[in-house]
Coordinates of C-alpha atoms in Angstrom, one line a residue:
M7 CA -55.7 8.3 -19.4
K8 CA -58.1 6.0 -21.6
I9 CA -57.7 1.9 -22.0
D10 CA -56.0 0.6 -24.7
Y11 CA -57.6 -2.3 -25.1
I12 CA -56.5 -3.1 -28.1
A13 CA -53.1 -3.9 -27.0
I14 CA -54.9 -6.1 -23.7
G15 CA -56.7 -7.9 -26.7
L16 CA -52.7 -8.6 -28.8
R17 CA -51.5 -9.3 -25.0
I18 CA -53.9 -12.1 -24.0
R19 CA -53.2 -13.5 -28.1
K20 CA -49.6 -12.6 -28.1
L21 CA -49.8 -14.8 -24.5
R22 CA -52.3 -17.7 -25.7
K23 CA -50.1 -18.5 -28.6
Q24 CA -47.0 -18.9 -26.7
K25 CA -48.9 -21.9 -25.6
F26 CA -50.0 -23.1 -28.6
W27 CA -53.6 -22.9 -27.1
T28 CA -56.4 -22.4 -29.7
Q29 CA -59.3 -19.2 -28.5
E30 CA -61.5 -22.5 -28.2
K31 CA -58.7 -23.9 -25.3
L32 CA -58.7 -20.5 -23.6
A33 CA -62.2 -19.6 -23.5
E34 CA -62.7 -23.2 -22.1
K35 CA -59.6 -22.5 -19.5
A36 CA -61.3 -19.4 -18.3
D37 CA -64.4 -20.2 -18.0
I38 CA -65.4 -17.6 -20.8
A39 CA -67.5 -17.5 -24.5
P40 CA -64.7 -18.1 -27.4
D41 CA -66.8 -15.8 -29.4
Y42 CA -66.1 -13.9 -26.0
L43 CA -62.7 -14.1 -25.8
C44 CA -62.2 -13.8 -29.5
R45 CA -63.3 -10.1 -29.6
I46 CA -62.5 -9.4 -26.6
E47 CA -58.0 -10.1 -28.4
L48 CA -59.5 -7.9 -31.3
G49 CA -60.1 -4.5 -29.2
K50 CA -63.5 -5.4 -30.2
K51 CA -65.7 -6.1 -26.5
H52 CA -64.1 -4.1 -23.5
P53 CA -63.1 -7.1 -20.8
S54 CA -64.6 -7.2 -17.4
L55 CA -61.7 -6.9 -14.2
K56 CA -63.7 -10.5 -13.7
S57 CA -63.0 -11.3 -17.1
V58 CA -59.3 -10.1 -16.9
L59 CA -58.3 -11.7 -13.8
L60 CA -60.5 -15.3 -15.5
I61 CA -58.8 -15.5 -18.4
A62 CA -55.2 -14.3 -16.0
N63 CA -55.8 -17.0 -13.7
A64 CA -56.4 -18.9 -17.1
L65 CA -52.3 -18.0 -18.6
N66 CA -50.6 -18.9 -14.8
I67 CA -49.8 -14.9 -15.2
T68 CA -50.7 -11.8 -13.0
V69 CA -54.0 -9.3 -13.9
D70 CA -50.0 -6.5 -13.6
D71 CA -48.7 -8.2 -16.6
L72 CA -51.8 -7.7 -18.8
L73 CA -52.6 -4.9 -17.7
I74 CA -48.8 -3.1 -18.0
D75 CA -48.7 -0.2 -20.1
V76 CA -51.8 0.1 -21.2
Q77 CA -53.2 3.3 -20.5
K78 CA -53.1 5.3 -24.1
K79 CA -52.1 9.3 -22.9
N80 CA -52.8 12.5 -24.6
V81 CA -50.8 14.6 -27.0
S82 CA -50.6 16.7 -24.4
D83 CA -49.2 13.6 -21.9
F84 CA -46.4 12.7 -24.1
K85 CA -45.8 16.6 -24.5
K86 CA -45.4 17.3 -21.9
E87 CA -42.9 14.1 -20.7
E88 CA -40.9 15.2 -23.7
T89 CA -40.7 18.2 -22.8
S90 CA -39.4 17.2 -19.9
L91 CA -36.9 13.8 -20.6
L92 CA -35.1 16.3 -23.3
A93 CA -34.7 19.7 -20.4
G94 CA -31.5 21.1 -20.2
C95 CA -30.3 19.1 -23.1
T96 CA -27.8 20.3 -25.6
E97 CA -29.7 20.5 -29.1
K98 CA -25.9 17.3 -30.2
Q99 CA -27.8 15.7 -27.0
R100 CA -31.9 15.6 -28.3
H101 CA -30.2 14.6 -31.3
F102 CA -28.4 11.7 -30.1
V103 CA -31.2 10.9 -27.8
M104 CA -34.1 11.0 -30.5
T105 CA -31.6 8.8 -32.8
V106 CA -31.6 6.2 -29.6
C107 CA -34.9 6.0 -29.5
H108 CA -35.8 5.6 -32.6
N109 CA -33.5 2.8 -33.1
I110 CA -35.1 1.0 -30.1
K111 CA -38.0 1.3 -31.5
E112 CA -37.3 -0.3 -34.8
E113 CA -35.7 -2.8 -32.7
I114 CA -39.3 -3.5 -30.8
I115 CA -41.4 -3.7 -34.2
R116 CA -38.5 -6.5 -35.4
Y117 CA -38.8 -8.6 -32.0
D118 CA -42.4 -8.3 -32.4
E119 CA -42.9 -9.0 -35.6
I120 CA -40.4 -12.8 -34.6
N121 CA -42.6 -13.2 -31.5

């Protein structure tokens, strides 16, 4: 699995904005360069473990809060998970599960747009 650095950057940006902090303010609190933080938030720079710790401490959160769900899965992993999830379901049950998933996805997108 690969690490989704874009997801890490977006999470940092979201948490920073929730505190109404500029990139400069967070960079200062984390003792890192503002341009480095900017590139991390854009997913263009892969932060070191030390930088992740500094940013998490500055935001007063755990590293787990930053890294949750940032491992990229390859397509075969998703297919295996999907097959396992739907194993033993009738066609009607599969359709219901897919409808629920689509609805959840739409709500997540709406929530992210608001926040």
